[in-house]
mmCIF file of C-alpha atoms in Angstrom:
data_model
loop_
_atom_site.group_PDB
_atom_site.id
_atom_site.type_symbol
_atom_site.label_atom_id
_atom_site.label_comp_id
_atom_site.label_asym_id
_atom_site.label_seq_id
_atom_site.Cartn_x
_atom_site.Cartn_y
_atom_site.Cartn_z
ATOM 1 C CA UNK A 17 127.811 80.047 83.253
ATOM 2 C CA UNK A 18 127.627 83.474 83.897
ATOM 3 C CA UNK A 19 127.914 84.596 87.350
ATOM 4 C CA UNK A 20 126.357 87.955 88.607
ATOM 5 C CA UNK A 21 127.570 89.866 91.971
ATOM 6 C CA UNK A 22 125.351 92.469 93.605
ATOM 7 C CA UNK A 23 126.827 95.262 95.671
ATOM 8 C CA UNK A 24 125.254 98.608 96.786
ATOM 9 C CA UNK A 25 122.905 97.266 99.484
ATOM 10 C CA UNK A 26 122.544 98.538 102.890
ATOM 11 C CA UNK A 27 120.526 100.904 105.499
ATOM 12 C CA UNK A 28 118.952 103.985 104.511
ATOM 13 C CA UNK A 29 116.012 106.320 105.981
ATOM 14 C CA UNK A 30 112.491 106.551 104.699
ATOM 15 C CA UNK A 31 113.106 109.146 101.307
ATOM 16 C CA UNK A 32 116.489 108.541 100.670
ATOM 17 C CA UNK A 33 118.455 106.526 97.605
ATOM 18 C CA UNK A 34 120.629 103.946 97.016
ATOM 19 C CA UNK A 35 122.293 102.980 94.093
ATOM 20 C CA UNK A 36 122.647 99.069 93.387
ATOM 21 C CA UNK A 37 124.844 97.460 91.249
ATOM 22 C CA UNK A 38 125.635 94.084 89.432
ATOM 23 C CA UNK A 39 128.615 92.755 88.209
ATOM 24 C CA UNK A 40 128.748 89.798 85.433
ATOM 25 C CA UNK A 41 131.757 87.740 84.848
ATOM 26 C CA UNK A 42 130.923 87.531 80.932
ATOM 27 C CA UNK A 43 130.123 89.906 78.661
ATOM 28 C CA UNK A 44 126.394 90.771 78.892
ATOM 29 C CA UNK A 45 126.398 93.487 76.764
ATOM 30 C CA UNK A 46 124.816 91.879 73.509
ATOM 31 C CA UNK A 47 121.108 90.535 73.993
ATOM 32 C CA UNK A 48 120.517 89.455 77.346
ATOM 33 C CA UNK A 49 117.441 90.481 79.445
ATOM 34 C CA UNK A 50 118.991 91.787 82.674
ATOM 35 C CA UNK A 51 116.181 92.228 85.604
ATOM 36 C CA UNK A 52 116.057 93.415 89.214
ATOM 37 C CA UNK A 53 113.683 91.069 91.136
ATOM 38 C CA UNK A 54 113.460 91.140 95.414
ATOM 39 C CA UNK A 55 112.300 88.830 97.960
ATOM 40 C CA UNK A 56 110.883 90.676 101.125
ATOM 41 C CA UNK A 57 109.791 89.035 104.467
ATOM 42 C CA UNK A 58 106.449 87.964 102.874
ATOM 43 C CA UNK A 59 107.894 86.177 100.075
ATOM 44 C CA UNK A 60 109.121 82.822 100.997
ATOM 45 C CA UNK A 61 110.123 81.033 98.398
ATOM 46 C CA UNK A 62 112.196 82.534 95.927
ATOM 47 C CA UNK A 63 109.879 81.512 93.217
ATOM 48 C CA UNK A 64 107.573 84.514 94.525
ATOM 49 C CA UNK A 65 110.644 87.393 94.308
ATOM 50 C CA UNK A 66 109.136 90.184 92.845
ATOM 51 C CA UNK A 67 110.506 91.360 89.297
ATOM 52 C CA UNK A 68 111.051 95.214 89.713
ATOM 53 C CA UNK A 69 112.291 96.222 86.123
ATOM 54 C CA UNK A 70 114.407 94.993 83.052
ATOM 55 C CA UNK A 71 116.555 95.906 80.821
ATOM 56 C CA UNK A 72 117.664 94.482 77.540
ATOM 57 C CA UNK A 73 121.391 95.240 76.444
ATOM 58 C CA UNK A 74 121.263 95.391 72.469
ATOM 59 C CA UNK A 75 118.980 97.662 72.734
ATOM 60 C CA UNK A 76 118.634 99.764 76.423
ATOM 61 C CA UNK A 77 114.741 98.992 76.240
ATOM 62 C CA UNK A 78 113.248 99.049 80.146
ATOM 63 C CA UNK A 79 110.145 97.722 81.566
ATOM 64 C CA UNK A 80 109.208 98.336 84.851
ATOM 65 C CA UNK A 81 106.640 96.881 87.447
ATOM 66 C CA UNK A 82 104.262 99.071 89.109
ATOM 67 C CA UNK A 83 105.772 99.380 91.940
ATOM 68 C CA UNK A 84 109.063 100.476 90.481
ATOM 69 C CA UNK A 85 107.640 102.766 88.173
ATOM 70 C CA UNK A 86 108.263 106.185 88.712
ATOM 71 C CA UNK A 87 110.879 105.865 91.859
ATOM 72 C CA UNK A 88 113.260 103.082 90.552
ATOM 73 C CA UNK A 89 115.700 103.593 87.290
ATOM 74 C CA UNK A 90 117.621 100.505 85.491
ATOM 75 C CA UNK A 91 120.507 100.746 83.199
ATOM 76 C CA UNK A 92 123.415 99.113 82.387
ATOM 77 C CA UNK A 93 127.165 99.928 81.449
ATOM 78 C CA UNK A 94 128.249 97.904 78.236
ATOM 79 C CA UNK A 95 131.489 98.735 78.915
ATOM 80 C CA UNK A 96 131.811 97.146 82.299
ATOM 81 C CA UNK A 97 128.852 94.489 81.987
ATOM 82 C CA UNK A 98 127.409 95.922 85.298
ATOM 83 C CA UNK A 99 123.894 96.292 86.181
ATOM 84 C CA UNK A 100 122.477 99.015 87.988
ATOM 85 C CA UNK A 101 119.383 99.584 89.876
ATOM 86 C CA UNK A 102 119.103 103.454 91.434
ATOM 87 C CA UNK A 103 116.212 103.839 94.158
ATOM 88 C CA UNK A 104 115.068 107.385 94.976
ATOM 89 C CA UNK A 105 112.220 107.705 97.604
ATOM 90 C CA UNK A 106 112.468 104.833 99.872
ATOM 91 C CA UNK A 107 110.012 103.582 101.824
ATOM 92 C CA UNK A 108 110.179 101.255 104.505
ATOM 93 C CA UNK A 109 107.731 98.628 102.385
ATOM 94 C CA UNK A 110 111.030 98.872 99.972
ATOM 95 C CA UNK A 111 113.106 96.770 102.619
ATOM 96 C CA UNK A 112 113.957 93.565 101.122
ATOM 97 C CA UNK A 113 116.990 91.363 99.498
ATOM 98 C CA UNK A 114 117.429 92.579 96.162
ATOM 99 C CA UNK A 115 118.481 90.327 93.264
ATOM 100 C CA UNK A 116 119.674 90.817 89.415
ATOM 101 C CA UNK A 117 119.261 88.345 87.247
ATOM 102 C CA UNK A 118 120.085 87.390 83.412
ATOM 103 C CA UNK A 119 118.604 85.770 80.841
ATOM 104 C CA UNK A 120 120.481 85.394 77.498
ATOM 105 C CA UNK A 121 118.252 86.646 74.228
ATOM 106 C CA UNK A 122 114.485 86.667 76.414
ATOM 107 C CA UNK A 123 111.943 88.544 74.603
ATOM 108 C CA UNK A 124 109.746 89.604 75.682
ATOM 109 C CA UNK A 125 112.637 91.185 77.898
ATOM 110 C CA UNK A 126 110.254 91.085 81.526
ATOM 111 C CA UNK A 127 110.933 90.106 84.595
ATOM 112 C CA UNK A 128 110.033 87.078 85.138
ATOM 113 C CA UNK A 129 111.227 84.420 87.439
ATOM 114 C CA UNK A 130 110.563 81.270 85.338
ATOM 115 C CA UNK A 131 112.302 82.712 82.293
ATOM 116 C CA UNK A 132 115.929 83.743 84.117
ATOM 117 C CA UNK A 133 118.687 81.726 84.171
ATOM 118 C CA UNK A 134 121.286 83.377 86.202
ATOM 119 C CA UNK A 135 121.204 85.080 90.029
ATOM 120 C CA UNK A 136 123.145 87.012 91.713
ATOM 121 C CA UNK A 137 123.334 86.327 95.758
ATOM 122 C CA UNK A 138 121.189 89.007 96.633
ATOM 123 C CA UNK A 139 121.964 92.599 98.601
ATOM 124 C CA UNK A 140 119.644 93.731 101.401
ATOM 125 C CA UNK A 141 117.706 96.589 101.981
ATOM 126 C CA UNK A 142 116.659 98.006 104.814
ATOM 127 C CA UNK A 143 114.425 101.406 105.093
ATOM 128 C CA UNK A 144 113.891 102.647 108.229
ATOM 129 C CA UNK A 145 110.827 105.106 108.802
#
């Protein structure tokens, strides 16, 4: 059971940054999928989070939504099995709780909700215009 611990949320202006992050308690650094998904005010179920971008560890191949194309940047450190998620350009349509996710050897590597099987808590966003 891996368990995944977001940090890095918080309050920013419209056109600023933020820099999430993701902490696993095992080692995630050979073949899992690891995603960014969030749930905004619209979104009521968590079944509807939207999946923002992914990353797959063996081999640092992205993918990334439409709407974080562009803006939003995923990597991850090996090293520390953390999960990052850096935001440039906020807008206030941004503001939401933000989630990572994992899903041990899923290809294709895309964020999906059906195919994860581990969340974090979720951070929150707010953008303020």
């Amino acid at each position: 059971q891996v368990q995944l611990a977001e940090s890095g949320g918080g309050s920013v202006q419209a056109g600023g940054s933020l820099r999430l992050s993701c902490t696993a308690s095992e080692d995630t650094s050979s073949n899992y999928c690891m995603a960014w998904f969030r749930q905004g005010p619209r979104e009521e179920r968590e079944e509807e989070r939207e999946g923002l971008a992914t990353i797959y560890t063996s081999t640092g191949l992205t993918y990334y939504s439409d709407s974080a194309k562009g803006r939003f940047t995923i990597s991850h450190d090996n090293a520390k099995n953390t999960l990052y998620l850096h935001m440039t350009t906020l807008k206030p349509e941004d503001s939401a709780v933000y989630y990572c996710a994992a899903a041990p050897a899923l290809w294709p590597c895309q964020p999906y909700y059906y195919g994860m099987e581990y969340w974090g808590e979720g951070t929150p966003v707010t953008v303020s215009s």
